[in-house]
Amino acid sequence: MDYGGSSGSQDMENLQQSLNQVVLQLLQNQVRKTCFDKCFQNRFPDRMSKSDHICLAKCMDRMYEAHAIVVKASVEMAQNLASQE
């Protein structure tokens, strides 16, 4: 039997990957809901116009940029807290 730390680190890596997938799925769902609500406002055309495409693209870009900023700030905060201990 192997009681080494490699299994624990592998479990932690798998857990981190699973958590990342869940966060990404939640982000994608929220982006879809927010951007569709903003760009279509309860109207459902048969075809998307060019302005609909542009609205969705810009909205999604802003949402992903905001997420990246929040993640970066969270990482920096965690690092600052770890360095204070």
PDB file of N, CA and C in Angstrom:
ATOM      1  N   MET A   1       0.831  -1.179   0.000  1.00  0.00           N
ATOM      2  CA  MET A   1       0.000   0.000   0.000  1.00  0.00           C
ATOM      3  C   MET A   1       0.869   1.234   0.000  1.00  0.00           C
ATOM      4  N   ASP A   2       0.417   2.231  -0.747  1.00  0.00           N
ATOM      5  CA  ASP A   2       1.162   3.469  -0.836  1.00  0.00           C
ATOM      6  C   ASP A   2       0.438   4.545  -0.044  1.00  0.00           C
ATOM      7  N   TYR A   3       1.069   4.998   1.026  1.00  0.00           N
ATOM      8  CA  TYR A   3       0.487   6.049   1.846  1.00  0.00           C
ATOM      9  C   TYR A   3       1.196   7.371   1.622  1.00  0.00           C
ATOM     10  N   GLY A   4       1.859   7.511   0.497  1.00  0.00           N
ATOM     11  CA  GLY A   4       2.599   8.733   0.192  1.00  0.00           C
ATOM     12  C   GLY A   4       1.672   9.889  -0.103  1.00  0.00           C
ATOM     13  N   GLY A   5       2.246  11.066  -0.280  1.00  0.00           N
ATOM     14  CA  GLY A   5       1.480  12.271  -0.506  1.00  0.00           C
ATOM     15  C   GLY A   5       1.017  12.447  -1.936  1.00  0.00           C
ATOM     16  N   SER A   6       1.490  11.621  -2.845  1.00  0.00           N
ATOM     17  CA  SER A   6       1.147  11.826  -4.248  1.00  0.00           C
ATOM     18  C   SER A   6      -0.351  11.657  -4.486  1.00  0.00           C
ATOM     19  N   SER A   7      -0.980  10.718  -3.811  1.00  0.00           N
ATOM     20  CA  SER A   7      -2.412  10.502  -3.977  1.00  0.00           C
ATOM     21  C   SER A   7      -3.194  11.708  -3.478  1.00  0.00           C
ATOM     22  N   GLY A   8      -2.768  12.272  -2.358  1.00  0.00           N
ATOM     23  CA  GLY A   8      -3.436  13.456  -1.811  1.00  0.00           C
ATOM     24  C   GLY A   8      -3.321  14.644  -2.726  1.00  0.00           C
ATOM     25  N   SER A   9      -2.151  14.847  -3.308  1.00  0.00           N
ATOM     26  CA  SER A   9      -1.985  15.984  -4.218  1.00  0.00           C
ATOM     27  C   SER A   9      -2.773  15.757  -5.501  1.00  0.00           C
ATOM     28  N   GLN A  10      -2.871  14.515  -5.954  1.00  0.00           N
ATOM     29  CA  GLN A  10      -3.678  14.201  -7.140  1.00  0.00           C
ATOM     30  C   GLN A  10      -5.148  14.463  -6.861  1.00  0.00           C
ATOM     31  N   ASP A  11      -5.615  14.065  -5.662  1.00  0.00           N
ATOM     32  CA  ASP A  11      -7.005  14.327  -5.277  1.00  0.00           C
ATOM     33  C   ASP A  11      -7.278  15.829  -5.238  1.00  0.00           C
ATOM     34  N   MET A  12      -6.324  16.576  -4.705  1.00  0.00           N
ATOM     35  CA  MET A  12      -6.488  18.026  -4.615  1.00  0.00           C
ATOM     36  C   MET A  12      -6.533  18.651  -6.012  1.00  0.00           C
ATOM     37  N   GLU A  13      -5.695  18.153  -6.908  1.00  0.00           N
ATOM     38  CA  GLU A  13      -5.683  18.655  -8.281  1.00  0.00           C
ATOM     39  C   GLU A  13      -7.005  18.337  -8.978  1.00  0.00           C
ATOM     40  N   ASN A  14      -7.511  17.121  -8.785  1.00  0.00           N
ATOM     41  CA  ASN A  14      -8.805  16.743  -9.365  1.00  0.00           C
ATOM     42  C   ASN A  14      -9.931  17.607  -8.811  1.00  0.00           C
ATOM     43  N   LEU A  15      -9.885  17.871  -7.514  1.00  0.00           N
ATOM     44  CA  LEU A  15     -10.884  18.713  -6.880  1.00  0.00           C
ATOM     45  C   LEU A  15     -10.828  20.132  -7.446  1.00  0.00           C
ATOM     46  N   GLN A  16      -9.617  20.655  -7.633  1.00  0.00           N
ATOM     47  CA  GLN A  16      -9.453  21.998  -8.193  1.00  0.00           C
ATOM     48  C   GLN A  16      -9.992  22.065  -9.624  1.00  0.00           C
ATOM     49  N   GLN A  17      -9.722  21.047 -10.425  1.00  0.00           N
ATOM     50  CA  GLN A  17     -10.235  21.009 -11.795  1.00  0.00           C
ATOM     51  C   GLN A  17     -11.761  20.960 -11.810  1.00  0.00           C
ATOM     52  N   SER A  18     -12.332  20.160 -10.926  1.00  0.00           N
ATOM     53  CA  SER A  18     -13.792  20.080 -10.840  1.00  0.00           C
ATOM     54  C   SER A  18     -14.387  21.414 -10.416  1.00  0.00           C
ATOM     55  N   LEU A  19     -13.764  22.055  -9.452  1.00  0.00           N
ATOM     56  CA  LEU A  19     -14.230  23.354  -8.990  1.00  0.00           C
ATOM     57  C   LEU A  19     -14.138  24.388 -10.111  1.00  0.00           C
ATOM     58  N   ASN A  20     -13.047  24.376 -10.859  1.00  0.00           N
ATOM     59  CA  ASN A  20     -12.885  25.295 -11.986  1.00  0.00           C
ATOM     60  C   ASN A  20     -13.973  25.081 -13.033  1.00  0.00           C
ATOM     61  N   GLN A  21     -14.325  23.819 -13.295  1.00  0.00           N
ATOM     62  CA  GLN A  21     -15.375  23.524 -14.271  1.00  0.00           C
ATOM     63  C   GLN A  21     -16.731  24.055 -13.796  1.00  0.00           C
ATOM     64  N   VAL A  22     -17.013  23.895 -12.515  1.00  0.00           N
ATOM     65  CA  VAL A  22     -18.279  24.386 -11.963  1.00  0.00           C
ATOM     66  C   VAL A  22     -18.340  25.911 -12.042  1.00  0.00           C
ATOM     67  N   VAL A  23     -17.249  26.572 -11.674  1.00  0.00           N
ATOM     68  CA  VAL A  23     -17.211  28.034 -11.731  1.00  0.00           C
ATOM     69  C   VAL A  23     -17.390  28.517 -13.165  1.00  0.00           C
ATOM     70  N   LEU A  24     -16.728  27.875 -14.097  1.00  0.00           N
ATOM     71  CA  LEU A  24     -16.855  28.255 -15.507  1.00  0.00           C
ATOM     72  C   LEU A  24     -18.285  28.054 -15.999  1.00  0.00           C
ATOM     73  N   GLN A  25     -18.912  26.964 -15.616  1.00  0.00           N
ATOM     74  CA  GLN A  25     -20.298  26.706 -16.019  1.00  0.00           C
ATOM     75  C   GLN A  25     -21.234  27.762 -15.435  1.00  0.00           C
ATOM     76  N   LEU A  26     -21.035  28.105 -14.167  1.00  0.00           N
ATOM     77  CA  LEU A  26     -21.853  29.144 -13.548  1.00  0.00           C
ATOM     78  C   LEU A  26     -21.656  30.490 -14.240  1.00  0.00           C
ATOM     79  N   LEU A  27     -20.414  30.811 -14.560  1.00  0.00           N
ATOM     80  CA  LEU A  27     -20.121  32.055 -15.263  1.00  0.00           C
ATOM     81  C   LEU A  27     -20.800  32.078 -16.628  1.00  0.00           C
ATOM     82  N   GLN A  28     -20.696  30.995 -17.372  1.00  0.00           N
ATOM     83  CA  GLN A  28     -21.316  30.928 -18.697  1.00  0.00           C
ATOM     84  C   GLN A  28     -22.830  31.082 -18.611  1.00  0.00           C
ATOM     85  N   ASN A  29     -23.442  30.428 -17.631  1.00  0.00           N
ATOM     86  CA  ASN A  29     -24.889  30.540 -17.460  1.00  0.00           C
ATOM     87  C   ASN A  29     -25.293  31.973 -17.116  1.00  0.00           C
ATOM     88  N   GLN A  30     -24.530  32.612 -16.228  1.00  0.00           N
ATOM     89  CA  GLN A  30     -24.845  33.978 -15.838  1.00  0.00           C
ATOM     90  C   GLN A  30     -24.642  34.944 -17.003  1.00  0.00           C
ATOM     91  N   VAL A  31     -23.582  34.735 -17.780  1.00  0.00           N
ATOM     92  CA  VAL A  31     -23.333  35.584 -18.954  1.00  0.00           C
ATOM     93  C   VAL A  31     -24.480  35.447 -19.945  1.00  0.00           C
ATOM     94  N   ARG A  32     -24.887  34.217 -20.207  1.00  0.00           N
ATOM     95  CA  ARG A  32     -25.993  34.007 -21.139  1.00  0.00           C
ATOM     96  C   ARG A  32     -27.251  34.731 -20.664  1.00  0.00           C
ATOM     97  N   LYS A  33     -27.599  34.514 -19.407  1.00  0.00           N
ATOM     98  CA  LYS A  33     -28.822  35.124 -18.878  1.00  0.00           C
ATOM     99  C   LYS A  33     -28.735  36.638 -18.913  1.00  0.00           C
ATOM    100  N   THR A  34     -27.666  37.198 -18.410  1.00  0.00           N
ATOM    101  CA  THR A  34     -27.518  38.649 -18.352  1.00  0.00           C
ATOM    102  C   THR A  34     -27.513  39.264 -19.747  1.00  0.00           C
ATOM    103  N   CYS A  35     -26.718  38.693 -20.638  1.00  0.00           N
ATOM    104  CA  CYS A  35     -26.570  39.276 -21.970  1.00  0.00           C
ATOM    105  C   CYS A  35     -27.820  39.078 -22.823  1.00  0.00           C
ATOM    106  N   PHE A  36     -28.470  37.941 -22.721  1.00  0.00           N
ATOM    107  CA  PHE A  36     -29.703  37.753 -23.487  1.00  0.00           C
ATOM    108  C   PHE A  36     -30.793  38.687 -22.974  1.00  0.00           C
ATOM    109  N   ASP A  37     -30.885  38.842 -21.649  1.00  0.00           N
ATOM    110  CA  ASP A  37     -31.871  39.770 -21.093  1.00  0.00           C
ATOM    111  C   ASP A  37     -31.593  41.194 -21.558  1.00  0.00           C
ATOM    112  N   LYS A  38     -30.326  41.585 -21.570  1.00  0.00           N
ATOM    113  CA  LYS A  38     -29.944  42.942 -21.962  1.00  0.00           C
ATOM    114  C   LYS A  38     -30.179  43.177 -23.456  1.00  0.00           C
ATOM    115  N   CYS A  39     -29.783  42.230 -24.276  1.00  0.00           N
ATOM    116  CA  CYS A  39     -29.800  42.443 -25.729  1.00  0.00           C
ATOM    117  C   CYS A  39     -31.150  42.159 -26.384  1.00  0.00           C
ATOM    118  N   PHE A  40     -31.950  41.276 -25.804  1.00  0.00           N
ATOM    119  CA  PHE A  40     -33.206  40.901 -26.461  1.00  0.00           C
ATOM    120  C   PHE A  40     -34.446  41.410 -25.739  1.00  0.00           C
ATOM    121  N   GLN A  41     -34.355  41.686 -24.453  1.00  0.00           N
ATOM    122  CA  GLN A  41     -35.455  42.280 -23.684  1.00  0.00           C
ATOM    123  C   GLN A  41     -36.807  41.620 -23.971  1.00  0.00           C
ATOM    124  N   ASN A  42     -36.862  40.325 -23.801  1.00  0.00           N
ATOM    125  CA  ASN A  42     -38.091  39.536 -23.962  1.00  0.00           C
ATOM    126  C   ASN A  42     -38.660  39.533 -25.375  1.00  0.00           C
ATOM    127  N   ARG A  43     -37.848  39.810 -26.374  1.00  0.00           N
ATOM    128  CA  ARG A  43     -38.283  39.640 -27.758  1.00  0.00           C
ATOM    129  C   ARG A  43     -37.434  38.518 -28.357  1.00  0.00           C
ATOM    130  N   PHE A  44     -38.045  37.704 -29.160  1.00  0.00           N
ATOM    131  CA  PHE A  44     -37.361  36.545 -29.703  1.00  0.00           C
ATOM    132  C   PHE A  44     -37.509  36.528 -31.226  1.00  0.00           C
ATOM    133  N   PRO A  45     -36.616  37.236 -31.907  1.00  0.00           N
ATOM    134  CA  PRO A  45     -36.709  37.297 -33.370  1.00  0.00           C
ATOM    135  C   PRO A  45     -36.348  35.951 -33.995  1.00  0.00           C
ATOM    136  N   ASP A  46     -36.841  35.741 -35.206  1.00  0.00           N
ATOM    137  CA  ASP A  46     -36.510  34.517 -35.945  1.00  0.00           C
ATOM    138  C   ASP A  46     -35.030  34.467 -36.283  1.00  0.00           C
ATOM    139  N   ARG A  47     -34.469  35.630 -36.552  1.00  0.00           N
ATOM    140  CA  ARG A  47     -33.038  35.734 -36.866  1.00  0.00           C
ATOM    141  C   ARG A  47     -32.429  36.880 -36.081  1.00  0.00           C
ATOM    142  N   MET A  48     -31.182  36.686 -35.727  1.00  0.00           N
ATOM    143  CA  MET A  48     -30.486  37.757 -35.008  1.00  0.00           C
ATOM    144  C   MET A  48     -29.977  38.792 -36.012  1.00  0.00           C
ATOM    145  N   SER A  49     -30.174  40.043 -35.682  1.00  0.00           N
ATOM    146  CA  SER A  49     -29.661  41.113 -36.526  1.00  0.00           C
ATOM    147  C   SER A  49     -28.182  41.347 -36.202  1.00  0.00           C
ATOM    148  N   LYS A  50     -27.553  42.144 -37.012  1.00  0.00           N
ATOM    149  CA  LYS A  50     -26.146  42.477 -36.778  1.00  0.00           C
ATOM    150  C   LYS A  50     -25.989  43.186 -35.434  1.00  0.00           C
ATOM    151  N   SER A  51     -26.925  44.059 -35.112  1.00  0.00           N
ATOM    152  CA  SER A  51     -26.840  44.766 -33.829  1.00  0.00           C
ATOM    153  C   SER A  51     -27.021  43.807 -32.651  1.00  0.00           C
ATOM    154  N   ASP A  52     -27.840  42.759 -32.827  1.00  0.00           N
ATOM    155  CA  ASP A  52     -27.978  41.740 -31.779  1.00  0.00           C
ATOM    156  C   ASP A  52     -26.653  41.010 -31.567  1.00  0.00           C
ATOM    157  N   HIS A  53     -26.000  40.650 -32.658  1.00  0.00           N
ATOM    158  CA  HIS A  53     -24.690  39.982 -32.564  1.00  0.00           C
ATOM    159  C   HIS A  53     -23.685  40.867 -31.852  1.00  0.00           C
ATOM    160  N   ILE A  54     -23.650  42.132 -32.229  1.00  0.00           N
ATOM    161  CA  ILE A  54     -22.697  43.076 -31.620  1.00  0.00           C
ATOM    162  C   ILE A  54     -22.995  43.246 -30.138  1.00  0.00           C
ATOM    163  N   CYS A  55     -24.272  43.398 -29.805  1.00  0.00           N
ATOM    164  CA  CYS A  55     -24.660  43.550 -28.403  1.00  0.00           C
ATOM    165  C   CYS A  55     -24.213  42.347 -27.570  1.00  0.00           C
ATOM    166  N   LEU A  56     -24.492  41.150 -28.068  1.00  0.00           N
ATOM    167  CA  LEU A  56     -24.098  39.935 -27.345  1.00  0.00           C
ATOM    168  C   LEU A  56     -22.575  39.835 -27.206  1.00  0.00           C
ATOM    169  N   ALA A  57     -21.865  40.114 -28.268  1.00  0.00           N
ATOM    170  CA  ALA A  57     -20.403  40.014 -28.228  1.00  0.00           C
ATOM    171  C   ALA A  57     -19.806  40.995 -27.231  1.00  0.00           C
ATOM    172  N   LYS A  58     -20.276  42.228 -27.254  1.00  0.00           N
ATOM    173  CA  LYS A  58     -19.747  43.238 -26.330  1.00  0.00           C
ATOM    174  C   LYS A  58     -20.112  42.910 -24.882  1.00  0.00           C
ATOM    175  N   CYS A  59     -21.343  42.492 -24.683  1.00  0.00           N
ATOM    176  CA  CYS A  59     -21.785  42.135 -23.334  1.00  0.00           C
ATOM    177  C   CYS A  59     -20.958  40.976 -22.779  1.00  0.00           C
ATOM    178  N   MET A  60     -20.779  39.944 -23.587  1.00  0.00           N
ATOM    179  CA  MET A  60     -20.006  38.786 -23.148  1.00  0.00           C
ATOM    180  C   MET A  60     -18.557  39.172 -22.873  1.00  0.00           C
ATOM    181  N   ASP A  61     -17.980  40.009 -23.724  1.00  0.00           N
ATOM    182  CA  ASP A  61     -16.606  40.472 -23.487  1.00  0.00           C
ATOM    183  C   ASP A  61     -16.503  41.194 -22.156  1.00  0.00           C
ATOM    184  N   ARG A  62     -17.452  42.087 -21.881  1.00  0.00           N
ATOM    185  CA  ARG A  62     -17.421  42.833 -20.607  1.00  0.00           C
ATOM    186  C   ARG A  62     -17.563  41.902 -19.414  1.00  0.00           C
ATOM    187  N   MET A  63     -18.446  40.927 -19.530  1.00  0.00           N
ATOM    188  CA  MET A  63     -18.648  39.993 -18.416  1.00  0.00           C
ATOM    189  C   MET A  63     -17.385  39.173 -18.145  1.00  0.00           C
ATOM    190  N   TYR A  64     -16.740  38.673 -19.198  1.00  0.00           N
ATOM    191  CA  TYR A  64     -15.532  37.877 -19.012  1.00  0.00           C
ATOM    192  C   TYR A  64     -14.371  38.737 -18.513  1.00  0.00           C
ATOM    193  N   GLU A  65     -14.281  39.989 -18.976  1.00  0.00           N
ATOM    194  CA  GLU A  65     -13.249  40.897 -18.466  1.00  0.00           C
ATOM    195  C   GLU A  65     -13.468  41.168 -16.980  1.00  0.00           C
ATOM    196  N   ALA A  66     -14.712  41.398 -16.594  1.00  0.00           N
ATOM    197  CA  ALA A  66     -15.023  41.638 -15.186  1.00  0.00           C
ATOM    198  C   ALA A  66     -14.660  40.415 -14.346  1.00  0.00           C
ATOM    199  N   HIS A  67     -14.971  39.243 -14.849  1.00  0.00           N
ATOM    200  CA  HIS A  67     -14.622  38.009 -14.125  1.00  0.00           C
ATOM    201  C   HIS A  67     -13.106  37.895 -13.953  1.00  0.00           C
ATOM    202  N   ALA A  68     -12.361  38.196 -15.004  1.00  0.00           N
ATOM    203  CA  ALA A  68     -10.900  38.126 -14.929  1.00  0.00           C
ATOM    204  C   ALA A  68     -10.358  39.105 -13.892  1.00  0.00           C
ATOM    205  N   ILE A  69     -10.932  40.290 -13.820  1.00  0.00           N
ATOM    206  CA  ILE A  69     -10.498  41.287 -12.839  1.00  0.00           C
ATOM    207  C   ILE A  69     -10.778  40.794 -11.428  1.00  0.00           C
ATOM    208  N   VAL A  70     -11.953  40.223 -11.219  1.00  0.00           N
ATOM    209  CA  VAL A  70     -12.315  39.709  -9.889  1.00  0.00           C
ATOM    210  C   VAL A  70     -11.398  38.560  -9.488  1.00  0.00           C
ATOM    211  N   VAL A  71     -11.114  37.655 -10.420  1.00  0.00           N
ATOM    212  CA  VAL A  71     -10.218  36.530 -10.123  1.00  0.00           C
ATOM    213  C   VAL A  71      -8.830  37.041  -9.765  1.00  0.00           C
ATOM    214  N   LYS A  72      -8.319  37.993 -10.535  1.00  0.00           N
ATOM    215  CA  LYS A  72      -6.993  38.543 -10.271  1.00  0.00           C
ATOM    216  C   LYS A  72      -6.945  39.195  -8.889  1.00  0.00           C
ATOM    217  N   ALA A  73      -7.964  39.980  -8.565  1.00  0.00           N
ATOM    218  CA  ALA A  73      -8.012  40.630  -7.256  1.00  0.00           C
ATOM    219  C   ALA A  73      -8.112  39.602  -6.135  1.00  0.00           C
ATOM    220  N   SER A  74      -8.866  38.543  -6.349  1.00  0.00           N
ATOM    221  CA  SER A  74      -9.008  37.494  -5.332  1.00  0.00           C
ATOM    222  C   SER A  74      -7.682  36.778  -5.088  1.00  0.00           C
ATOM    223  N   VAL A  75      -6.962  36.495  -6.151  1.00  0.00           N
ATOM    224  CA  VAL A  75      -5.660  35.833  -6.023  1.00  0.00           C
ATOM    225  C   VAL A  75      -4.690  36.738  -5.272  1.00  0.00           C
ATOM    226  N   GLU A  76      -4.675  38.025  -5.628  1.00  0.00           N
ATOM    227  CA  GLU A  76      -3.782  38.964  -4.942  1.00  0.00           C
ATOM    228  C   GLU A  76      -4.140  39.081  -3.461  1.00  0.00           C
ATOM    229  N   MET A  77      -5.429  39.106  -3.152  1.00  0.00           N
ATOM    230  CA  MET A  77      -5.862  39.197  -1.764  1.00  0.00           C
ATOM    231  C   MET A  77      -5.450  37.944  -0.988  1.00  0.00           C
ATOM    232  N   ALA A  78      -5.630  36.787  -1.599  1.00  0.00           N
ATOM    233  CA  ALA A  78      -5.237  35.533  -0.941  1.00  0.00           C
ATOM    234  C   ALA A  78      -3.738  35.503  -0.699  1.00  0.00           C
ATOM    235  N   GLN A  79      -2.954  35.979  -1.669  1.00  0.00           N
ATOM    236  CA  GLN A  79      -1.507  36.012  -1.502  1.00  0.00           C
ATOM    237  C   GLN A  79      -1.105  36.981  -0.385  1.00  0.00           C
ATOM    238  N   ASN A  80      -1.764  38.136  -0.327  1.00  0.00           N
ATOM    239  CA  ASN A  80      -1.471  39.099   0.730  1.00  0.00           C
ATOM    240  C   ASN A  80      -1.814  38.531   2.099  1.00  0.00           C
ATOM    241  N   LEU A  81      -2.938  37.859   2.203  1.00  0.00           N
ATOM    242  CA  LEU A  81      -3.322  37.248   3.483  1.00  0.00           C
ATOM    243  C   LEU A  81      -2.338  36.148   3.876  1.00  0.00           C
ATOM    244  N   ALA A  82      -1.906  35.350   2.911  1.00  0.00           N
ATOM    245  CA  ALA A  82      -0.960  34.270   3.205  1.00  0.00           C
ATOM    246  C   ALA A  82       0.378  34.831   3.652  1.00  0.00           C
ATOM    247  N   SER A  83       0.799  35.948   3.077  1.00  0.00           N
ATOM    248  CA  SER A  83       2.093  36.526   3.439  1.00  0.00           C
ATOM    249  C   SER A  83       2.074  37.188   4.803  1.00  0.00           C
ATOM    250  N   GLN A  84       0.880  37.558   5.290  1.00  0.00           N
ATOM    251  CA  GLN A  84       0.767  38.183   6.613  1.00  0.00           C
ATOM    252  C   GLN A  84       0.833  37.181   7.743  1.00  0.00           C
ATOM    253  N   GLU A  85       0.570  35.935   7.438  1.00  0.00           N
ATOM    254  CA  GLU A  85       0.544  34.913   8.494  1.00  0.00           C
ATOM    255  C   GLU A  85       1.920  34.471   8.883  1.00  0.00           C
TER     256      GLU A  85
END
